Amino acid sequence: MNAHPEYIPGFLELLTVLPEEAFNYKIAARPERRRQFEKELTSQMEIALNILTACLSISELKEQVLEAFASWLRLKHGIPGSVLATHPLVLTALSSLNCDILSEASVNVVSELIHYTASGSSGGVSVQMPLIQVIVPQVMSLQAQLRDSSKDDEDVKAIARLFADMGDSYVELIATGSNEAMMIVNALLEVASLPEFDIASMTFNFWHNLQVILTKRNFDISFGDEASIETERNRRLQVFRQSYESLVSLVSSRVQYPDDYQNLSYEDLKEFKQTRYAVADVLTDAASVLGGDTTLQILYMKLVEAVSSCRNEQSEWRPAEAALFCIRAISNYVSVVEANVMPQVMDLLSKLPHQPQLLQTVCLIVGAYSKWLDAAPSGFSKLPLVIDILMSGMRTSEDSAAAAALAFRHICDDCRKKLCAYCKQLFHIYYTAVNGEGSFKGSAEDSLHLVEALSMVITELPPEPAKDALEELCSSVVTPLQEVINQGPEVLEKKHARELTVYIDRFAYIFRYVNHPGAVADAVHRLWPIFKAIFDLRAWDMRTMESLCRACKYAVRTSGRFMGITIGAMLEEIQGLYQQHHQPCFLYLSSEVIKIFGSDPSCASYLKNMIEALFKHTTCLLTTIKEFTRRPDIGDDCFLLASRCIRYCPQLFIPSSIFPALVDCAMIGITVQHREASNSILTFLSDIFDLAKSSKGEQFLSIRDSVIIPRGATITRILVASLTGALPSSRLETVAYALLALTRAYGMQALEWAKESVSLIPLAAVKEVERIRFLQALSDAASGADVNVLMIPVEELSDVCRRNRTVQEIVQGALKPLELNLVPVP
């Protein structure tokens, strides 16, 4: 190299790339080879660093040497901190930080050193303390440059990154609240105060992690007894109080709408919203440390200041909106009986201009503090005031109407007991907003919040008044549907689905949230002729059927056994219609009925006939993987129903003639690519394998075994194929659990099936050592070892078999998951 200096830059490039390759998963290396490669590199670490040190003498290559050093540090090999603290490469990187032109390579090295000192593989912070004591003063010396106007944004960003790295890596040391720690905290506050949000937000992760440490209950045991721990926690909270108060003031101004907000592109608006969410998270971290009431006090001062400018100039609504957004963000941390600030906030709300964005935030804050309106001494007295605000919100814009409807729901939920006496007024608000008597700007989905709100108050009424109120609510919804039906079958058939579902969805919300089972059952009985007419004439229309089945589902869930005769008529209807129209929602509604009535002996005969008819028809529909792919919703809801049958009525399902046919159907569909359908099938199979776990299922083990054992080898082969590429890797956990449940149920027999399946994979794709490791892990997990232990060899086998398309095709070609009757080649 000395003889040919022109080769050194290329050699340094090679030294930089080698450690990077250890983490390059685009390379289709086996996990075992990757681990071996990393070991080879770490064993040569000393030699590599010596070569790099030697190259430091060539000044023009210093940047390249430091980049290579940063690359080797990412291996996080345990070099003692005392060695690195005096190492020429470290000292060169640290001294380069103070150059007029900030060295990007030196920043990368110091950043990697910070991460290195905190990593478990290097021994952690305590072992690396000599190195930390060298790094921290050097980084702290850069603090003045954060405010240096001569520095460009990239330099400031690089320096801020080092402070953020120190905060994230040394947060546990900083949490002790020592004088040195507070110097780092003050530097991080300075970073948080910088105008560029992408720089300031680098510190947000630190503030969150520090809050978690300061507020956690299980402090380090070294502090002694409970009293000592509590004293130490309070001391620390007090030390960081001022820092978090400053943080609240710094970040709260960042949520203000920009002057040109109306001209923002979709992407810019999305980015602005993400900024607001990030700031809201920081405010909740601060409220956890300071307490919600103290944080509220800080934000209230900003609100008062903003409101005064808002009064002077109506157009200047943005600071007030920003302050209210922040106050809303901490609502869960403010005491529900807070008496100093919240009454004044509520009084201020009515004095603000009705600018759409501001009014939207005002409505949202009313909803966020609904528990305060219920519990605080002066809270309920503010209700007429806030209801007026919400009514204005409903009339102003789509966004403010949506916020107002949501707030109204929160108020009726949290103040429901007190609002029982005001039912008439609530109905008036409901009619004004929902039935077109007012100029409600919200969508049909927003109006559902109002239906839900009224339903929750009706729940708190005594039985008779509740029945009357429910009847009134239902009649307001049913009238438009009745009018359509009265116009004759042709009109009903031609209506757009939306014209029907807007009303049917309201019934779903009524039946879900009015918790008076008898009254809901009576209402459904009265409404059944209308529902039946829609079932009969619109069974071809998926959207209308989904809406109607959802309403029926909530009626069954709320009324339970009060449904009486209506449930029979409902099931008869869907059983007949399913044969013709194959709507998946009919299966879903049936699964809800099984959940409620499955264990009722008086329903046994009826339910047995229903599930046999539904499953028989479904197994005729889903005969190939193509059919599963074409109708994944039917597959999903069919096997959801089958799982419900195993849990709630195994006595009707497992001995029936349809059970083996459904297992065969599941085997065909395991590898369907639709996530929900695949998960439902795998869950169904796992429930069969886990039958011994349920007290109801134990007596049917012999029937189960007579079905599963003849098919066991095939099921195992399909599951192994699913692990190794037939299904996406995101499903590994679900497939692995099914395989584990099968192995726990059938022990050595299942392990033999797994061995047969894995042996089908050619050695070109999977080595013998990888097969053995997988089978051993499966055996250990089946014997009761931690399930997570199984996941590492499963993931490795999966990675090996998916490492490139050729290998994946070889594996799937050998396992043939779509062939149910594979005869092994001798």
Coordinates of N, CA and C in Angstrom, one line a residue, residues 210-293:
L210 N -37.7 10.3 29.1 CA -37.4 10.9 30.4 C -38.7 10.9 31.3
Q211 N -39.8 11.3 30.7 CA -41.1 11.2 31.4 C -41.4 9.8 31.9
V212 N -41.2 8.8 31.0 CA -41.5 7.4 31.4 C -40.7 7.0 32.7
I213 N -39.4 7.4 32.7 CA -38.5 7.1 33.8 C -38.9 7.8 35.1
L214 N -39.2 9.1 34.9 CA -39.6 9.9 36.1 C -40.9 9.5 36.7
T215 N -41.8 9.0 35.9 CA -43.2 8.7 36.4 C -43.4 7.2 36.7
K216 N -42.5 6.3 36.3 CA -42.7 4.9 36.5 C -42.8 4.6 38.0
R217 N -43.6 3.6 38.3 CA -43.8 3.2 39.7 C -42.6 2.3 40.3
N218 N -42.0 1.5 39.5 CA -41.0 0.5 40.0 C -39.6 1.1 39.8
F219 N -39.2 2.0 40.7 CA -37.9 2.6 40.6 C -36.8 1.6 41.0
D220 N -35.6 1.9 40.7 CA -34.5 1.0 41.0 C -34.5 0.6 42.4
I221 N -34.3 -0.7 42.7 CA -34.4 -1.3 44.0 C -33.4 -0.7 45.0
S222 N -32.3 -0.1 44.4 CA -31.2 0.3 45.2 C -31.6 1.5 46.1
F223 N -32.8 2.1 45.9 CA -33.2 3.2 46.7 C -33.8 2.8 48.0
G224 N -33.9 1.5 48.2 CA -34.4 1.0 49.5 C -35.9 0.8 49.6
D225 N -36.5 1.2 50.7 CA -37.9 0.9 51.0 C -38.8 1.9 50.2
E226 N -40.1 1.7 50.3 CA -41.1 2.4 49.6 C -41.0 3.9 49.8
A227 N -40.8 4.3 51.1 CA -40.7 5.7 51.5 C -39.5 6.4 50.8
S228 N -38.4 5.7 50.8 CA -37.2 6.2 50.1 C -37.4 6.4 48.6
I229 N -38.0 5.4 48.0 CA -38.3 5.4 46.6 C -39.2 6.6 46.2
E230 N -40.2 6.8 47.1 CA -41.2 7.9 46.8 C -40.5 9.3 47.0
T231 N -39.6 9.4 48.0 CA -38.8 10.6 48.2 C -37.9 10.9 47.0
E232 N -37.2 9.8 46.5 CA -36.4 10.0 45.3 C -37.2 10.4 44.1
R233 N -38.3 9.8 43.9 CA -39.2 10.1 42.7 C -39.6 11.6 42.8
N234 N -40.0 12.0 44.0 CA -40.5 13.4 44.1 C -39.3 14.4 43.9
R235 N -38.1 14.0 44.4 CA -37.0 14.9 44.2 C -36.7 15.1 42.7
R236 N -36.7 14.0 42.0 CA -36.4 14.0 40.5 C -37.5 14.8 39.8
L237 N -38.8 14.6 40.1 CA -39.9 15.3 39.5 C -39.7 16.8 39.7
Q238 N -39.2 17.2 40.9 CA -39.0 18.6 41.3 C -37.9 19.2 40.5
V239 N -36.8 18.4 40.3 CA -35.6 18.9 39.6 C -36.0 19.2 38.1
F240 N -36.8 18.4 37.5 CA -37.1 18.5 36.1 C -38.4 19.4 35.8
R241 N -39.0 19.9 36.9 CA -40.2 20.7 36.7 C -40.0 21.9 35.8
Q242 N -39.0 22.7 36.1 CA -38.8 23.9 35.4 C -38.5 23.6 33.9
S243 N -37.8 22.5 33.6 CA -37.5 22.1 32.2 C -38.7 21.8 31.5
Y244 N -39.6 21.1 32.1 CA -40.9 20.7 31.4 C -41.8 21.9 31.2
E245 N -41.8 22.8 32.2 CA -42.6 24.1 32.1 C -42.1 24.9 30.9
S246 N -40.7 25.0 30.7 CA -40.2 25.7 29.6 C -40.5 25.0 28.3
L247 N -40.5 23.6 28.3 CA -40.8 22.9 27.1 C -42.3 23.1 26.7
V248 N -43.2 23.2 27.6 CA -44.6 23.5 27.3 C -44.7 24.8 26.5
S249 N -44.0 25.8 27.0 CA -44.1 27.2 26.4 C -43.4 27.1 25.0
L250 N -42.3 26.4 24.9 CA -41.6 26.3 23.6 C -42.4 25.6 22.5
V251 N -43.0 24.5 22.8 CA -43.7 23.7 21.8 C -45.1 24.2 21.5
S252 N -45.8 24.8 22.4 CA -47.2 25.1 22.2 C -47.4 26.1 21.0
S253 N -46.4 26.9 20.7 CA -46.5 27.9 19.6 C -46.4 27.2 18.3
R254 N -45.9 26.0 18.2 CA -45.7 25.3 16.9 C -46.9 24.8 16.3
V255 N -48.0 24.8 17.0 CA -49.3 24.2 16.4 C -50.1 25.3 15.7
Q256 N -49.7 26.5 15.7 CA -50.5 27.6 15.1 C -50.6 27.4 13.6
Y257 N -51.9 27.6 13.1 CA -52.1 27.5 11.6 C -51.2 28.6 10.9
P258 N -50.6 28.2 9.8 CA -49.8 29.2 9.1 C -50.7 30.3 8.4
D259 N -50.1 31.4 8.1 CA -50.9 32.5 7.5 C -51.6 32.0 6.2
D260 N -50.9 31.2 5.4 CA -51.4 30.8 4.1 C -52.1 29.4 4.2
Y261 N -52.7 29.1 5.3 CA -53.2 27.7 5.5 C -54.2 27.3 4.4
Q262 N -54.9 28.3 3.9 CA -56.0 28.0 2.9 C -55.3 27.6 1.6
N263 N -54.1 27.9 1.3 CA -53.4 27.6 0.1 C -52.5 26.4 0.2
L264 N -52.5 25.7 1.4 CA -51.6 24.6 1.6 C -52.0 23.4 0.7
S265 N -51.0 22.8 0.1 CA -51.3 21.5 -0.7 C -51.7 20.4 0.3
Y266 N -52.3 19.4 -0.3 CA -52.7 18.2 0.5 C -51.5 17.7 1.4
E267 N -50.3 17.6 0.8 CA -49.2 17.0 1.5 C -48.7 18.0 2.6
D268 N -48.7 19.3 2.3 CA -48.3 20.3 3.4 C -49.3 20.3 4.5
L269 N -50.6 20.1 4.2 CA -51.6 20.1 5.3 C -51.4 18.8 6.1
K270 N -51.1 17.7 5.4 CA -50.9 16.5 6.2 C -49.7 16.6 7.1
E271 N -48.7 17.3 6.6 CA -47.4 17.5 7.4 C -47.7 18.3 8.6
F272 N -48.6 19.4 8.4 CA -48.9 20.3 9.5 C -49.7 19.5 10.6
K273 N -50.6 18.7 10.1 CA -51.4 17.9 11.1 C -50.5 16.9 11.9
Q274 N -49.5 16.4 11.2 CA -48.5 15.5 11.9 C -47.7 16.2 12.9
T275 N -47.4 17.5 12.6 CA -46.6 18.3 13.5 C -47.5 18.6 14.8
R276 N -48.8 18.8 14.6 CA -49.7 19.1 15.7 C -49.8 17.8 16.6
Y277 N -49.9 16.6 16.0 CA -50.0 15.4 16.7 C -48.7 15.2 17.6
A278 N -47.6 15.5 16.9 CA -46.3 15.3 17.6 C -46.2 16.2 18.8
V279 N -46.6 17.5 18.7 CA -46.6 18.4 19.8 C -47.6 18.0 20.9
A280 N -48.7 17.5 20.5 CA -49.7 17.0 21.4 C -49.1 15.9 22.3
D281 N -48.3 15.0 21.7 CA -47.7 14.0 22.4 C -46.7 14.5 23.5
V282 N -45.9 15.6 23.1 CA -45.0 16.2 24.0 C -45.7 16.8 25.1
L283 N -46.8 17.5 24.8 CA -47.6 18.1 25.9 C -48.1 17.1 26.9
T284 N -48.5 15.9 26.4 CA -49.0 14.9 27.4 C -47.9 14.4 28.2
D285 N -46.7 14.3 27.6 CA -45.5 13.9 28.4 C -45.2 15.0 29.5
A286 N -45.3 16.2 29.1 CA -45.1 17.3 30.1 C -46.2 17.2 31.2
A287 N -47.4 17.0 30.8 CA -48.5 16.9 31.8 C -48.3 15.7 32.8
S288 N -47.7 14.7 32.3 CA -47.4 13.5 33.2 C -46.5 13.9 34.3
V289 N -45.5 14.8 33.9 CA -44.5 15.2 34.9 C -45.0 16.3 35.8
L290 N -45.6 17.3 35.2 CA -46.0 18.5 35.9 C -47.4 18.3 36.6
G291 N -48.2 17.4 36.1 CA -49.6 17.4 36.5 C -50.4 18.2 35.5
G292 N -51.6 17.7 35.2 CA -52.5 18.4 34.2 C -52.8 19.8 34.6
D293 N -53.1 20.0 35.8 CA -53.6 21.3 36.3 C -52.5 22.4 36.1

